[in-house]
mmCIF file of C-alpha atoms in Angstrom:
data_model
loop_
_atom_site.group_PDB
_atom_site.id
_atom_site.type_symbol
_atom_site.label_atom_id
_atom_site.label_comp_id
_atom_site.label_asym_id
_atom_site.label_seq_id
_atom_site.Cartn_x
_atom_site.Cartn_y
_atom_site.Cartn_z
ATOM 1 C CA MET A 778 -14.830 -20.978 10.406
ATOM 2 C CA HIS A 779 -15.726 -22.493 7.384
ATOM 3 C CA LEU A 780 -13.508 -24.740 5.462
ATOM 4 C CA CYS A 781 -13.715 -24.546 1.498
ATOM 5 C CA SER A 782 -11.638 -25.056 -1.452
ATOM 6 C CA LYS A 783 -9.906 -22.056 -3.282
ATOM 7 C CA ASN A 784 -12.100 -22.377 -6.152
ATOM 8 C CA GLU A 785 -15.319 -21.910 -3.891
ATOM 9 C CA LEU A 786 -13.493 -18.677 -2.710
ATOM 10 C CA LEU A 787 -13.365 -17.159 -6.232
ATOM 11 C CA VAL A 788 -17.232 -17.017 -6.314
ATOM 12 C CA CYS A 789 -16.990 -14.506 -3.451
ATOM 13 C CA PHE A 790 -14.723 -12.181 -5.455
ATOM 14 C CA GLU A 791 -16.675 -12.232 -8.756
ATOM 15 C CA GLY A 792 -17.995 -8.853 -9.114
ATOM 16 C CA VAL A 793 -15.896 -7.276 -6.592
ATOM 17 C CA ALA A 794 -13.023 -6.260 -8.933
ATOM 18 C CA GLU A 795 -12.695 -6.026 -12.485
ATOM 19 C CA ALA A 796 -10.555 -8.267 -14.538
ATOM 20 C CA LYS A 797 -7.776 -7.075 -16.555
ATOM 21 C CA SER A 798 -6.226 -8.894 -19.656
ATOM 22 C CA ASP A 799 -3.144 -6.950 -20.021
ATOM 23 C CA ALA A 800 -0.616 -7.347 -17.290
ATOM 24 C CA PRO A 801 2.120 -4.815 -16.292
ATOM 25 C CA ALA A 802 5.671 -5.175 -17.334
ATOM 26 C CA PHE A 803 7.705 -6.890 -14.405
ATOM 27 C CA THR A 804 11.515 -7.821 -14.256
ATOM 28 C CA SER A 805 10.896 -10.392 -11.552
ATOM 29 C CA VAL A 806 8.695 -13.509 -10.869
ATOM 30 C CA VAL A 807 7.905 -15.604 -7.434
ATOM 31 C CA LEU A 808 6.812 -18.937 -8.084
ATOM 32 C CA ASP A 809 5.135 -21.565 -5.354
ATOM 33 C CA GLY A 810 7.026 -24.591 -5.690
ATOM 34 C CA ALA A 811 3.878 -26.454 -4.222
ATOM 35 C CA VAL A 812 1.506 -25.161 -6.556
ATOM 36 C CA ILE A 813 3.811 -26.080 -9.600
ATOM 37 C CA LEU A 814 4.085 -29.701 -8.651
ATOM 38 C CA GLN A 815 0.166 -29.753 -8.231
ATOM 39 C CA MET A 816 -0.213 -28.028 -11.685
ATOM 40 C CA LEU A 817 2.385 -29.907 -13.553
ATOM 41 C CA LYS A 818 1.314 -33.574 -13.975
ATOM 42 C CA PRO A 819 4.232 -36.146 -14.753
ATOM 43 C CA GLY A 820 2.915 -36.797 -18.385
ATOM 44 C CA THR A 821 5.405 -39.487 -19.948
ATOM 45 C CA ALA A 822 8.005 -38.776 -17.356
ATOM 46 C CA LYS A 823 8.855 -42.327 -15.635
ATOM 47 C CA THR A 824 11.429 -41.211 -13.038
ATOM 48 C CA PHE A 825 11.775 -38.220 -10.810
ATOM 49 C CA GLU A 826 14.761 -37.043 -12.885
ATOM 50 C CA GLU A 827 12.941 -37.314 -15.870
ATOM 51 C CA TYR A 828 10.163 -35.145 -14.257
ATOM 52 C CA ALA A 829 12.651 -32.870 -13.246
ATOM 53 C CA HIS A 830 14.470 -32.210 -16.721
ATOM 54 C CA GLN A 831 11.370 -32.800 -19.124
ATOM 55 C CA VAL A 832 8.496 -31.024 -17.168
ATOM 56 C CA PHE A 833 9.443 -28.998 -14.019
ATOM 57 C CA ILE A 834 12.640 -27.132 -15.456
ATOM 58 C CA PRO A 835 11.225 -26.508 -18.822
ATOM 59 C CA TYR A 836 8.400 -24.525 -16.958
ATOM 60 C CA VAL A 837 10.710 -22.689 -14.771
ATOM 61 C CA GLU A 838 12.843 -21.770 -17.668
ATOM 62 C CA GLY A 839 9.594 -20.543 -19.341
ATOM 63 C CA GLN A 840 9.072 -18.036 -16.544
ATOM 64 C CA LEU A 841 12.718 -16.985 -16.543
ATOM 65 C CA ARG A 842 12.282 -16.040 -20.255
ATOM 66 C CA ARG A 843 9.944 -13.043 -19.086
ATOM 67 C CA ALA A 844 11.806 -12.056 -16.068
ATOM 68 C CA SER A 845 15.557 -11.431 -15.145
ATOM 69 C CA ARG A 846 14.956 -12.794 -11.408
ATOM 70 C CA LEU A 847 12.954 -15.686 -10.411
ATOM 71 C CA ASP A 848 12.456 -16.766 -6.705
ATOM 72 C CA LEU A 849 10.922 -20.310 -6.095
ATOM 73 C CA ILE A 850 9.456 -20.949 -2.936
ATOM 74 C CA TRP A 851 8.310 -23.988 -1.114
ATOM 75 C CA ASP A 852 5.899 -24.119 1.544
ATOM 76 C CA SER A 853 6.209 -25.829 4.839
ATOM 77 C CA TYR A 854 3.878 -25.966 7.873
ATOM 78 C CA LYS A 855 4.594 -26.626 11.456
ATOM 79 C CA ASP A 856 3.073 -29.782 13.396
ATOM 80 C CA GLY A 857 -0.488 -29.044 14.870
ATOM 81 C CA SER A 858 -0.980 -25.897 12.259
ATOM 82 C CA LEU A 859 -4.394 -25.556 10.689
ATOM 83 C CA LYS A 860 -3.183 -26.378 7.463
ATOM 84 C CA THR A 861 -1.255 -29.752 8.701
ATOM 85 C CA VAL A 862 -4.564 -30.798 10.566
ATOM 86 C CA THR A 863 -6.779 -30.073 7.266
ATOM 87 C CA ARG A 864 -4.327 -32.063 5.290
ATOM 88 C CA GLU A 865 -4.137 -34.933 7.730
ATOM 89 C CA LYS A 866 -8.154 -35.012 7.678
ATOM 90 C CA ARG A 867 -7.729 -35.566 3.614
ATOM 91 C CA GLY A 868 -6.036 -38.970 4.127
ATOM 92 C CA LYS A 869 -2.847 -40.836 3.936
ATOM 93 C CA GLY A 870 -0.951 -41.704 0.930
ATOM 94 C CA VAL A 871 1.947 -43.927 0.586
ATOM 95 C CA ARG A 872 5.623 -42.808 1.467
ATOM 96 C CA ARG A 873 7.661 -43.014 -1.425
ATOM 97 C CA ARG A 874 11.394 -41.908 -2.023
ATOM 98 C CA ALA A 875 12.053 -39.118 -4.192
ATOM 99 C CA LEU A 876 15.438 -40.414 -6.051
ATOM 100 C CA SER A 877 16.590 -39.542 -9.390
ATOM 101 C CA THR A 878 16.310 -43.023 -10.637
ATOM 102 C CA ALA A 879 13.095 -44.042 -8.651
ATOM 103 C CA ALA A 880 9.878 -44.397 -10.431
ATOM 104 C CA LEU A 881 7.174 -41.599 -10.160
ATOM 105 C CA PRO A 882 3.950 -42.858 -8.190
ATOM 106 C CA GLY A 883 0.909 -43.786 -10.231
ATOM 107 C CA ASN A 884 -1.122 -41.446 -8.532
ATOM 108 C CA TRP A 885 0.902 -38.045 -8.328
ATOM 109 C CA HIS A 886 -1.536 -36.481 -6.085
ATOM 110 C CA SER A 887 -1.959 -39.034 -3.620
ATOM 111 C CA PHE A 888 1.591 -38.894 -3.624
ATOM 112 C CA LEU A 889 1.850 -35.197 -2.828
ATOM 113 C CA HIS A 890 -0.786 -35.753 0.241
ATOM 114 C CA VAL A 891 2.031 -37.126 2.222
ATOM 115 C CA ASN A 892 4.146 -34.323 3.853
ATOM 116 C CA ALA A 893 7.308 -36.298 3.873
ATOM 117 C CA ASN A 894 7.289 -37.090 0.266
ATOM 118 C CA LYS A 895 6.508 -33.268 -0.642
ATOM 119 C CA VAL A 896 9.692 -32.345 1.447
ATOM 120 C CA GLU A 897 11.665 -34.719 -0.184
ATOM 121 C CA VAL A 898 10.570 -33.922 -3.916
ATOM 122 C CA PHE A 899 11.022 -30.218 -2.957
ATOM 123 C CA SER A 900 14.498 -30.879 -1.819
ATOM 124 C CA PHE A 901 15.374 -33.011 -4.860
ATOM 125 C CA LEU A 902 13.914 -30.411 -7.374
ATOM 126 C CA SER A 903 15.995 -27.364 -5.796
ATOM 127 C CA ASN A 904 18.969 -29.278 -6.043
ATOM 128 C CA VAL A 905 18.402 -30.505 -9.660
ATOM 129 C CA LEU A 906 17.497 -26.739 -10.465
ATOM 130 C CA VAL A 907 20.729 -25.483 -8.804
ATOM 131 C CA GLN A 908 22.933 -27.945 -10.613
ATOM 132 C CA THR A 909 21.182 -27.128 -13.994
ATOM 133 C CA PHE A 910 21.705 -23.431 -13.760
ATOM 134 C CA HIS A 911 24.877 -23.725 -12.184
ATOM 135 C CA ASP A 912 26.099 -25.861 -15.196
ATOM 136 C CA ASP A 913 24.358 -23.508 -17.790
ATOM 137 C CA SER A 914 26.294 -20.591 -16.293
ATOM 138 C CA LYS A 915 29.773 -22.191 -17.031
#
């Protein structure tokens, strides 16, 4: 088995399929929460609460403008799985609590390398989203 990054896989698919610029209409969206965290840098947010309200929730709301249903999934990997072993080989970061008033880590990607950090951020953001959309529906 050859380990590589997802970017390296794209080269294999070039020329196999034709790229389309127009997307079909859709009513639902499924988002990978872990990918969104990797994609959306904290920017000027200083705490997890600020990250949720200034960065994460606006992104999710933007996705909801194009669809009537949105499902947000968070990946998790069992101990001993190939993905877990691969992540462990990348190195370890520092464990930090994801609390609303806690300061965001200086190195976002290093923070996300620690599985316990990700699990806690997933839970925190899920709770904030539920509360936000529950409050908006009143």
